[in-house]
Short mmCIF file of C-alpha atoms in Angstrom, two decimals:
data_model
loop_
_atom_site.label_atom_id
_atom_site.label_comp_id
_atom_site.label_asym_id
_atom_site.label_seq_id
_atom_site.Cartn_x
_atom_site.Cartn_y
_atom_site.Cartn_z
CA MET A 1 43.83 91.81 86.95
CA GLY A 2 47.43 90.20 87.85
CA GLU A 3 48.75 89.30 84.02
CA ASN A 4 51.07 92.86 84.76
CA ALA A 5 52.05 91.48 87.72
CA GLU A 6 54.75 88.85 87.38
CA HIS A 7 58.37 88.84 88.81
CA THR A 8 61.20 88.40 86.48
CA ARG A 9 62.86 87.51 89.03
CA VAL A 10 63.49 83.72 90.04
CA PRO A 11 61.23 82.96 92.72
CA SER A 12 63.01 81.55 95.52
CA PRO A 13 61.77 78.10 97.69
CA GLU A 14 59.87 80.72 100.42
CA ASP A 15 57.65 82.55 96.89
CA ILE A 16 57.15 78.86 95.50
CA THR A 17 56.37 76.65 99.42
CA GLN A 18 53.86 80.15 100.11
CA ALA A 19 53.02 80.09 96.26
CA GLU A 20 51.48 76.78 96.70
CA LYS A 21 49.54 77.44 100.10
CA TYR A 22 47.85 80.40 98.01
CA LYS A 23 46.96 77.40 95.50
CA GLU A 24 45.35 75.25 97.85
CA GLU A 25 44.17 78.03 100.23
CA ALA A 26 42.28 79.82 96.40
CA ASN A 27 40.84 76.43 95.55
CA LYS A 28 39.25 75.81 98.41
CA PHE A 29 37.23 78.96 97.45
CA PHE A 30 36.60 77.87 94.38
CA LYS A 31 34.99 74.55 95.29
CA HIS A 32 32.37 76.36 97.11
CA GLN A 33 31.25 78.74 94.25
CA ASN A 34 33.69 82.10 96.26
CA TYR A 35 35.42 82.52 92.69
CA ASP A 36 36.18 86.11 92.84
CA ALA A 37 37.93 84.93 96.54
CA ALA A 38 39.88 82.30 94.80
CA ILE A 39 41.07 84.19 91.34
CA SER A 40 42.11 86.70 94.10
CA LEU A 41 43.89 83.76 96.30
CA TYR A 42 45.23 82.29 92.58
CA THR A 43 46.37 85.89 91.40
CA LYS A 44 48.85 85.71 94.76
CA ALA A 45 50.46 83.13 94.03
CA ILE A 46 50.99 83.73 90.14
CA GLU A 47 53.34 87.25 91.74
CA LEU A 48 54.83 84.61 93.96
CA ASN A 49 55.83 81.80 91.78
CA PRO A 50 55.03 83.02 87.99
CA THR A 51 56.03 79.86 86.42
CA ILE A 52 53.77 77.34 87.17
CA ALA A 53 51.09 76.84 84.43
CA ILE A 54 48.34 75.17 86.24
CA TYR A 55 47.89 78.73 88.15
CA TYR A 56 47.18 80.31 85.34
CA GLY A 57 44.46 77.12 84.31
CA ASN A 58 42.81 77.00 87.15
CA ARG A 59 42.19 80.79 87.41
CA SER A 60 41.14 80.84 83.86
CA PHE A 61 38.91 78.39 85.03
CA ALA A 62 37.59 81.06 88.14
CA TYR A 63 37.31 83.92 85.12
CA LEU A 64 34.71 81.23 83.01
CA LYS A 65 32.82 80.80 86.20
CA THR A 66 32.70 84.52 86.21
CA GLU A 67 31.77 85.36 82.26
CA CYS A 68 35.10 86.89 82.71
CA PHE A 69 35.75 85.19 79.56
CA GLY A 70 39.43 88.12 77.99
CA TYR A 71 40.76 87.20 81.07
CA ALA A 72 40.02 83.34 80.77
CA LEU A 73 41.08 83.18 77.00
CA ILE A 74 44.67 84.98 78.33
CA ASP A 75 45.52 82.84 81.73
CA ALA A 76 44.91 79.61 79.36
CA THR A 77 47.56 80.55 76.36
CA LYS A 78 49.88 81.56 79.07
CA SER A 79 49.65 78.70 80.48
CA LEU A 80 49.93 77.21 77.84
CA GLU A 81 52.63 79.40 76.59
CA LEU A 82 54.40 78.51 79.90
CA ASP A 83 53.60 74.45 79.48
CA ARG A 84 52.57 72.60 75.88
CA ASN A 85 51.57 69.23 77.36
CA TYR A 86 48.86 71.28 80.06
CA VAL A 87 45.59 69.77 78.52
CA LYS A 88 43.31 71.56 81.04
CA GLY A 89 44.59 74.52 79.51
CA TYR A 90 43.45 73.70 76.06
CA TYR A 91 40.23 73.07 78.19
CA ARG A 92 40.23 76.74 79.23
CA ARG A 93 40.95 78.07 75.94
CA ALA A 94 38.47 76.00 73.99
CA ALA A 95 35.60 77.11 76.43
CA ALA A 96 36.85 80.96 76.59
CA ASN A 97 36.30 80.52 72.43
CA MET A 98 32.93 79.27 72.58
CA PRO A 99 30.97 81.76 74.65
CA LEU A 100 32.51 85.02 72.09
CA GLY A 101 31.16 82.73 69.23
CA LYS A 102 34.57 81.94 68.10
CA PHE A 103 33.80 78.39 67.28
CA LYS A 104 37.00 77.25 64.55
CA LEU A 105 39.56 78.39 67.61
CA ALA A 106 37.76 76.44 70.51
CA LEU A 107 37.78 73.46 67.50
CA LYS A 108 40.98 73.61 67.00
CA ASP A 109 41.73 73.25 70.70
CA TYR A 110 38.96 70.00 71.68
CA GLU A 111 40.16 68.03 68.51
CA THR A 112 44.14 69.04 70.40
CA VAL A 113 42.53 67.68 74.43
CA MET A 114 41.14 64.11 72.20
CA LYS A 115 44.98 63.47 70.69
CA ALA A 116 46.10 63.86 74.26
CA ARG A 117 43.20 62.04 75.50
CA PRO A 118 41.69 59.79 72.98
CA LYS A 119 39.66 57.63 75.37
CA ASP A 120 38.48 60.55 77.56
CA LYS A 121 34.42 60.53 76.38
CA ASP A 122 34.30 64.25 78.11
CA ALA A 123 36.56 65.54 75.61
CA LYS A 124 35.20 63.76 72.96
CA LEU A 125 32.01 65.05 73.20
CA LYS A 126 33.46 68.23 73.66
CA PHE A 127 34.90 67.61 69.94
CA THR A 128 32.01 66.64 68.02
CA GLU A 129 29.42 69.35 69.75
CA CYS A 130 31.25 71.82 68.88
CA ASN A 131 32.76 70.71 65.49
CA LYS A 132 28.62 70.16 65.06
CA ILE A 133 28.07 73.90 65.51
CA VAL A 134 30.50 74.32 63.31
CA LYS A 135 29.17 72.53 60.34
CA ILE A 136 25.78 73.77 61.52
CA LEU A 137 27.24 77.91 60.93
CA ALA A 138 29.19 76.71 57.18
CA PHE A 139 26.03 75.44 56.57
CA GLU A 140 23.48 79.09 57.13
CA LYS A 141 25.68 81.31 56.05
CA ALA A 142 25.95 78.93 52.51
CA ILE A 143 22.30 79.11 53.09
CA ALA A 144 22.05 82.66 53.80
CA VAL A 145 24.20 83.47 50.43
CA GLU A 146 21.62 81.30 48.52
CA GLU A 147 18.07 82.90 49.97
CA ASN A 148 20.51 86.84 49.72
CA LYS A 149 17.44 88.76 50.11
CA LYS A 150 14.20 86.57 51.26
CA THR A 151 13.33 86.70 55.26
CA ILE A 152 11.93 84.38 57.55
CA ALA A 153 8.98 86.94 58.67
CA ASP A 154 7.83 86.80 54.26
CA SER A 155 7.18 82.74 55.05
CA VAL A 156 5.41 82.92 57.45
CA LYS A 157 1.29 81.81 56.62
CA LEU A 158 -0.60 82.99 59.89
CA GLU A 159 -3.55 82.31 57.33
CA ALA A 160 -2.64 78.72 56.96
CA MET A 161 -2.50 77.71 61.62
CA THR A 162 -5.87 76.63 62.39
CA ILE A 163 -6.43 77.70 66.62
CA ALA A 164 -8.59 74.37 67.50
CA ASP A 165 -11.46 75.02 70.11
CA GLU A 166 -10.37 73.48 72.92
CA TYR A 167 -7.97 76.37 72.95
CA THR A 168 -8.39 78.51 76.13
CA GLY A 169 -5.72 80.75 76.75
CA PRO A 170 -5.49 84.54 75.33
CA LYS A 171 -7.07 85.60 72.18
CA LEU A 172 -5.85 89.03 70.60
CA GLU A 173 -8.93 90.91 69.69
CA ASP A 174 -9.31 91.62 65.47
CA ASP A 175 -5.38 91.38 65.56
CA LYS A 176 -4.46 93.23 67.87
CA VAL A 177 -2.56 92.65 70.75
CA THR A 178 -4.83 95.09 74.43
CA LEU A 179 -5.22 95.77 77.76
CA LYS A 180 -7.25 92.69 78.23
CA PHE A 181 -4.55 89.96 76.03
CA MET A 182 -1.95 91.43 78.17
CA GLN A 183 -3.39 90.68 81.42
CA ASP A 184 -4.96 87.13 80.22
CA LEU A 185 -1.92 86.74 79.51
CA ILE A 186 0.25 87.02 82.04
CA GLN A 187 -2.41 84.47 83.59
CA TRP A 188 -2.29 82.28 81.60
CA TYR A 189 1.32 82.03 81.57
CA LYS A 190 1.57 81.67 85.32
CA ASN A 191 0.02 78.64 85.04
CA GLU A 192 2.62 77.69 82.99
CA ASN A 193 0.38 77.69 79.85
CA LYS A 194 1.85 78.39 76.36
CA LEU A 195 0.50 81.43 73.76
CA HIS A 196 -0.52 79.78 70.95
CA GLN A 197 2.31 79.78 67.79
CA LYS A 198 -0.55 81.91 65.34
CA TYR A 199 -0.40 84.64 68.44
CA ALA A 200 2.85 83.93 68.52
CA PHE A 201 3.90 84.36 65.13
CA LYS A 202 1.90 87.34 64.71
CA ILE A 203 3.31 89.35 67.79
CA LEU A 204 6.95 88.59 66.47
CA LEU A 205 5.65 89.89 63.10
CA ASP A 206 4.31 93.16 64.75
CA ILE A 207 7.52 93.85 66.54
CA LYS A 208 9.44 93.21 63.41
CA VAL A 209 7.40 96.18 61.51
CA LEU A 210 7.60 98.82 64.57
CA PHE A 211 11.25 98.66 65.27
CA MET A 212 12.18 98.32 61.36
CA SER A 213 10.13 102.13 62.00
CA GLN A 214 12.65 103.29 64.56
CA PRO A 215 15.89 104.48 64.84
CA SER A 216 18.94 102.79 66.37
CA LEU A 217 18.23 105.65 68.92
CA ILE A 218 14.89 106.54 70.72
CA ASP A 219 14.87 109.66 71.98
CA ILE A 220 12.06 109.67 75.10
CA THR A 221 10.07 112.90 76.05
CA VAL A 222 8.99 112.18 80.38
CA PRO A 223 7.54 115.33 81.64
CA ASP A 224 7.54 116.88 84.39
CA ASN A 225 6.40 116.00 87.77
CA GLU A 226 5.99 112.21 85.53
CA LYS A 227 7.18 109.03 86.62
CA PHE A 228 9.23 106.96 84.25
CA THR A 229 11.05 103.16 85.89
CA ILE A 230 14.86 101.92 83.73
CA CYS A 231 14.85 98.23 84.40
CA GLY A 232 17.85 96.60 83.61
CA ASP A 233 18.86 92.62 82.71
CA ILE A 234 16.07 89.85 83.57
CA HIS A 235 17.18 86.80 81.65
CA GLY A 236 14.32 85.05 81.48
CA GLN A 237 13.16 85.18 84.95
CA PHE A 238 9.87 85.75 84.34
CA TYR A 239 8.14 85.49 87.53
CA ASP A 240 10.91 87.84 88.74
CA LEU A 241 9.89 90.64 85.68
CA LEU A 242 6.21 89.92 87.05
CA ASN A 243 7.11 90.91 90.72
CA ILE A 244 8.41 93.96 88.97
CA PHE A 245 5.23 95.08 87.62
CA GLU A 246 3.48 94.46 91.14
CA LEU A 247 5.78 96.08 93.04
CA ASN A 248 5.77 99.34 90.10
CA GLY A 249 2.58 98.45 88.53
CA LEU A 250 1.86 97.40 85.15
CA PRO A 251 3.19 99.18 81.90
CA SER A 252 0.50 102.17 80.48
CA ASN A 253 0.16 105.30 79.08
CA THR A 254 0.64 106.88 82.18
CA ASN A 255 4.02 104.33 83.65
CA PRO A 256 5.70 103.91 81.48
CA TYR A 257 9.51 101.75 81.20
CA LEU A 258 12.06 100.85 79.29
CA PHE A 259 13.96 97.30 79.91
CA ASN A 260 17.62 97.53 79.00
CA GLY A 261 18.50 94.70 76.80
CA ASP A 262 19.34 90.75 77.82
CA PHE A 263 15.28 89.75 77.88
CA VAL A 264 15.99 86.23 77.49
CA ASP A 265 19.27 83.88 77.82
CA ARG A 266 20.20 81.77 81.03
CA GLY A 267 16.40 81.53 83.19
CA SER A 268 14.04 78.98 81.65
CA PHE A 269 11.04 81.42 81.39
CA SER A 270 12.39 83.65 78.02
CA VAL A 271 9.67 83.07 76.01
CA GLU A 272 7.35 84.25 78.60
CA CYS A 273 9.80 87.49 78.81
CA ILE A 274 10.26 87.83 75.40
CA PHE A 275 5.89 87.77 74.43
CA THR A 276 5.06 89.88 77.94
CA LEU A 277 7.30 92.22 76.85
CA PHE A 278 6.94 92.75 72.91
CA GLY A 279 3.07 92.27 74.12
CA PHE A 280 3.56 95.57 76.16
CA LYS A 281 5.34 97.53 73.47
CA LEU A 282 2.59 96.77 70.59
CA LEU A 283 -0.32 97.71 73.48
CA TYR A 284 2.23 101.07 74.77
CA PRO A 285 4.79 101.89 70.65
CA LYS A 286 4.95 105.06 72.70
CA TYR A 287 5.80 104.42 76.23
CA PHE A 288 7.03 101.41 75.95
CA PHE A 289 10.75 100.39 75.18
CA MET A 290 13.17 97.89 74.59
CA SER A 291 17.22 98.46 74.67
CA ARG A 292 19.24 95.41 72.47
CA GLY A 293 21.22 93.92 74.61
CA ASN A 294 24.02 91.23 73.81
CA HIS A 295 22.23 87.93 74.66
CA GLU A 296 19.82 89.54 71.72
CA SER A 297 22.33 87.95 69.31
CA ALA A 298 22.04 84.35 67.81
CA THR A 299 25.28 82.70 69.01
CA MET A 300 24.32 84.43 72.41
CA ASN A 301 20.42 82.45 72.07
CA HIS A 302 22.31 79.73 70.88
CA MET A 303 25.00 79.13 74.10
CA TYR A 304 22.85 80.16 76.38
CA GLY A 305 19.72 78.69 76.01
CA PHE A 306 16.54 80.51 74.03
CA GLU A 307 17.16 79.51 70.64
CA GLY A 308 16.65 75.56 72.42
CA GLU A 309 13.76 77.00 75.00
CA VAL A 310 11.64 78.63 71.26
CA LYS A 311 11.94 75.15 69.70
CA ALA A 312 11.29 72.78 72.65
CA LYS A 313 7.71 75.58 73.00
CA TYR A 314 7.56 76.33 69.43
CA SER A 315 9.66 75.68 66.32
CA ALA A 316 12.84 75.90 64.19
CA LYS A 317 11.24 78.44 62.11
CA MET A 318 10.17 80.39 65.25
CA ALA A 319 13.98 81.01 66.68
CA ASP A 320 15.10 82.24 63.65
CA LEU A 321 12.68 84.50 62.85
CA PHE A 322 13.46 86.25 66.88
CA THR A 323 17.06 86.74 65.21
CA GLU A 324 15.46 88.57 62.48
CA VAL A 325 13.43 90.57 65.39
CA TYR A 326 16.35 91.61 67.59
CA ASN A 327 18.52 92.99 64.54
CA TRP A 328 16.37 96.07 64.94
CA LEU A 329 16.04 96.20 68.63
CA PRO A 330 16.65 100.24 69.05
CA LEU A 331 20.52 100.26 70.44
CA ALA A 332 19.82 102.98 72.96
CA HIS A 333 17.66 105.62 74.75
CA CYS A 334 18.22 109.14 75.40
CA ILE A 335 15.53 110.65 78.11
CA ASN A 336 15.32 114.22 78.20
CA GLU A 337 18.46 115.39 76.06
CA LYS A 338 20.21 114.29 79.64
CA ILE A 339 20.88 110.88 79.76
CA LEU A 340 21.57 108.48 77.46
CA VAL A 341 21.09 104.56 78.04
CA MET A 342 22.15 101.13 76.68
CA HIS A 343 23.17 98.27 77.50
CA GLY A 344 26.75 97.84 77.73
CA GLY A 345 28.77 100.78 77.64
CA LEU A 346 30.77 103.63 75.95
CA PHE A 347 33.39 103.67 73.47
CA SER A 348 36.94 102.76 72.11
CA ARG A 349 37.59 106.52 70.84
CA ASP A 350 36.38 110.22 72.47
CA ASP A 351 34.34 111.98 69.12
CA VAL A 352 31.16 109.88 69.91
CA THR A 353 28.13 111.59 68.91
CA LEU A 354 24.68 111.16 69.43
CA LYS A 355 23.94 112.01 65.95
CA GLU A 356 26.65 109.50 65.39
CA ILE A 357 24.81 106.80 67.04
CA ARG A 358 21.93 107.14 65.63
CA GLU A 359 22.79 107.13 62.26
CA ILE A 360 24.25 103.07 63.37
CA ASP A 361 23.00 100.27 60.88
CA ARG A 362 21.97 97.66 63.35
CA ASN A 363 19.92 95.42 61.40
CA ARG A 364 22.27 92.90 61.53
CA GLN A 365 24.11 90.88 63.89
CA PRO A 366 26.07 92.94 66.72
CA PRO A 367 29.51 92.83 65.21
CA ASP A 368 33.11 92.71 66.63
CA GLU A 369 34.90 96.20 66.80
CA GLY A 370 32.85 99.27 66.98
CA LEU A 371 29.86 101.54 68.08
CA MET A 372 26.86 98.98 68.01
CA CYS A 373 29.89 96.10 69.70
CA GLU A 374 30.66 98.24 72.53
CA LEU A 375 26.57 99.97 73.25
CA LEU A 376 26.27 96.32 73.80
CA TRP A 377 29.65 94.31 75.63
CA SER A 378 31.51 97.28 77.20
CA ASP A 379 32.16 98.28 80.60
CA PRO A 380 33.05 100.75 83.00
CA GLN A 381 36.53 100.24 85.08
CA PRO A 382 37.75 102.73 88.26
CA GLN A 383 40.92 103.73 86.59
CA LYS A 384 41.62 106.24 83.88
CA GLY A 385 41.56 105.68 80.15
CA ARG A 386 40.80 101.83 78.79
CA ALA A 387 41.42 98.62 78.65
CA PRO A 388 40.68 95.07 76.88
CA SER A 389 37.52 93.72 78.37
CA LYS A 390 37.47 91.33 80.79
CA ARG A 391 34.60 89.27 78.68
CA GLY A 392 36.77 89.51 75.35
CA VAL A 393 34.58 91.75 73.24
CA GLY A 394 33.93 95.74 73.57
CA ILE A 395 36.09 97.93 76.15
CA GLN A 396 36.83 98.56 79.42
CA PHE A 397 36.35 102.75 79.69
CA GLY A 398 37.54 104.97 82.94
CA PRO A 399 35.82 108.06 84.90
CA ASP A 400 38.00 110.13 82.69
CA VAL A 401 35.83 108.25 79.43
CA THR A 402 32.22 109.16 80.96
CA LYS A 403 33.48 112.30 81.68
CA ASN A 404 34.78 113.21 78.19
CA PHE A 405 31.57 111.52 76.77
CA LEU A 406 29.20 113.02 78.69
CA LYS A 407 30.82 116.96 78.47
CA LEU A 408 30.72 116.66 74.47
CA ASN A 409 26.76 115.52 73.97
CA ASN A 410 25.70 117.82 77.32
CA LEU A 411 24.20 115.01 79.57
CA ASP A 412 24.07 114.44 82.91
CA TYR A 413 24.43 111.00 83.44
CA ILE A 414 25.25 107.03 81.45
CA VAL A 415 22.73 104.62 82.29
CA ARG A 416 23.57 100.83 81.69
CA SER A 417 23.70 96.92 83.01
CA HIS A 418 24.73 93.95 81.63
CA GLU A 419 26.78 93.03 84.30
CA VAL A 420 25.30 90.99 87.52
CA LYS A 421 25.60 93.52 91.17
CA LYS A 422 25.07 92.80 94.51
CA ASP A 423 22.73 95.08 95.88
CA GLY A 424 20.45 95.03 92.15
CA TYR A 425 22.99 98.87 91.14
CA GLU A 426 25.73 100.75 91.17
CA LEU A 427 27.33 104.09 90.56
CA VAL A 428 31.02 104.64 89.92
CA HIS A 429 32.61 107.42 87.80
CA ASN A 430 31.38 110.09 90.38
CA GLY A 431 27.73 108.75 89.99
CA LYS A 432 27.82 109.32 86.35
CA CYS A 433 27.87 106.26 85.40
CA VAL A 434 24.97 104.06 87.06
CA THR A 435 24.72 100.50 86.77
CA VAL A 436 21.18 98.84 86.96
CA PHE A 437 20.38 95.36 86.77
CA SER A 438 16.97 93.13 87.35
CA ALA A 439 17.65 89.50 87.57
CA PRO A 440 17.98 88.67 91.16
CA ASN A 441 18.87 85.60 92.62
CA TYR A 442 20.98 86.03 88.92
CA CYS A 443 20.83 81.77 87.79
CA ASP A 444 19.43 80.83 91.26
CA THR A 445 22.73 81.36 92.35
CA ILE A 446 24.11 84.56 93.00
CA GLY A 447 22.23 85.21 95.63
CA ASN A 448 21.92 89.11 94.92
CA LEU A 449 19.39 91.33 94.87
CA GLY A 450 17.32 92.84 91.98
CA ALA A 451 16.29 97.07 91.27
CA PHE A 452 14.72 99.02 89.14
CA ILE A 453 15.56 102.68 88.31
CA THR A 454 12.86 105.44 88.76
CA LEU A 455 12.80 109.39 87.82
CA THR A 456 10.39 111.82 86.95
CA GLY A 457 10.90 114.64 84.57
CA ASN A 458 11.85 117.36 86.87
CA ASN A 459 13.93 115.47 88.67
CA MET A 460 16.49 113.45 86.64
CA ARG A 461 17.99 111.78 89.89
CA PRO A 462 17.92 107.91 89.62
CA THR A 463 15.34 106.40 92.50
CA PHE A 464 16.63 102.50 93.29
CA THR A 465 14.12 99.51 94.42
CA MET A 466 15.54 96.87 95.02
CA TYR A 467 14.38 93.68 95.69
CA GLU A 468 14.52 89.22 96.86
CA ALA A 469 14.37 86.52 94.25
CA VAL A 470 10.57 85.17 94.29
CA PRO A 471 9.70 81.52 93.78
CA HIS A 472 10.02 80.18 90.23
CA PRO A 473 8.40 76.94 88.97
CA ASN A 474 10.93 73.59 88.86
CA VAL A 475 12.87 74.09 86.20
CA ARG A 476 16.15 75.30 86.42
CA PRO A 477 18.39 77.69 84.65
CA MET A 478 20.00 76.48 81.21
CA ALA A 479 17.11 74.09 80.96
CA TYR A 480 17.91 75.02 77.47
CA ALA A 481 20.92 76.09 76.91
CA ASN A 482 23.50 74.32 74.59
CA SER A 483 24.65 71.03 75.87
CA LEU A 484 28.15 71.85 74.79
CA LEU A 485 28.04 75.06 77.58
CA LYS A 486 26.85 73.27 80.22
CA TYR A 487 29.81 70.61 80.12
CA MET A 488 32.43 72.65 79.33
CA TYR A 489 33.63 74.64 82.66
CA GLN A 490 33.35 71.19 83.92
#
């Protein structure tokens, strides 16, 4: 990563000159959004001259752009150790803490920036927005303590919601999701219409009851010669979700699916994605599966757009109900006792069993550490052992960690998602750790392919189908994201 590559020797004049050249070259790559190349060059500059705060500050910014918030945090902190007056260091550190949900720490740094630049409008905006979040969270915490056991679901009064005659959209039949309803819903959404709030609330209430009845780890049996499909992150890219169904068929009793977390956020059609997926889960509860991702959480939804989208299309109450529902999403799935599927990855200790995963008490917001956190946040690394996460949450685990986990639990391999891959998928750890990512041209900028996995009950080897992004209506990604998140990387 570069942090450990610093030299203790004093840089020579040649080193100093070359480091500056690397920085200038890196800045050009950064400008053209080639952040990985920029990071590599900033790292070279740091190796030659580790005494310059701006090198760390710039690399921190590039890490922010690639969502390596853990690395960004380390670099921003290092830049401030080298130069306490380096104002951009405080900016970067605050920007790294925000998506990690560490709003109070971010606020402290924005306050420092404000004091250093009292006339800076941008600094004032960021401080004000961050302060607002801190106050809202404190208020919500106080309310939650007061209300204690009451749930949002209990307070929803469906009978009070009337459906006007002019509503011509999809309708539940006898309060149930049917195949016709799902087909109508997909067409309705394609035409950029909104499902009536009464039906939307009904789906959420029903899906909550269904998820509550399930364990944290679900066992799936795929019979011989029958197909099973695993999809990775969708991230609100509704038209790409429909393309998966075009390529692979609609979900059914004979065409089962598992969607492996991060259904929402970033893409601005997250509401359409989640109601489509929840609808299929209700229609085919034993043949359609959903795992929780790290973005099925209140903090992520607040920052990355889902909360804003639900409020814009429906209401704050529905946004709160989604949070309640997400708390009950299963955390992992085990297929034919041979493949474990989770959103993030493996663990900070070697003795974790499937039984222990099955017994996780999941009805809560994802914690900052422990099994639940690591299932949602961890990533593989090429080198052996474990390392702190580039994201600042979860861990990074090596091929030996994967091998030991599989051996202990008598599994063949793991499937996870959570990371953009150029081809939509990647095999690492001698093929024992498979990543699948199903949102092509992520955020309309990355240019990656999407992919999904198919396998059969008697041939558990993964087959990959890759596809390009399809056109979508002119609503840009992150359209509903928290304004602070939109501005803080500037």
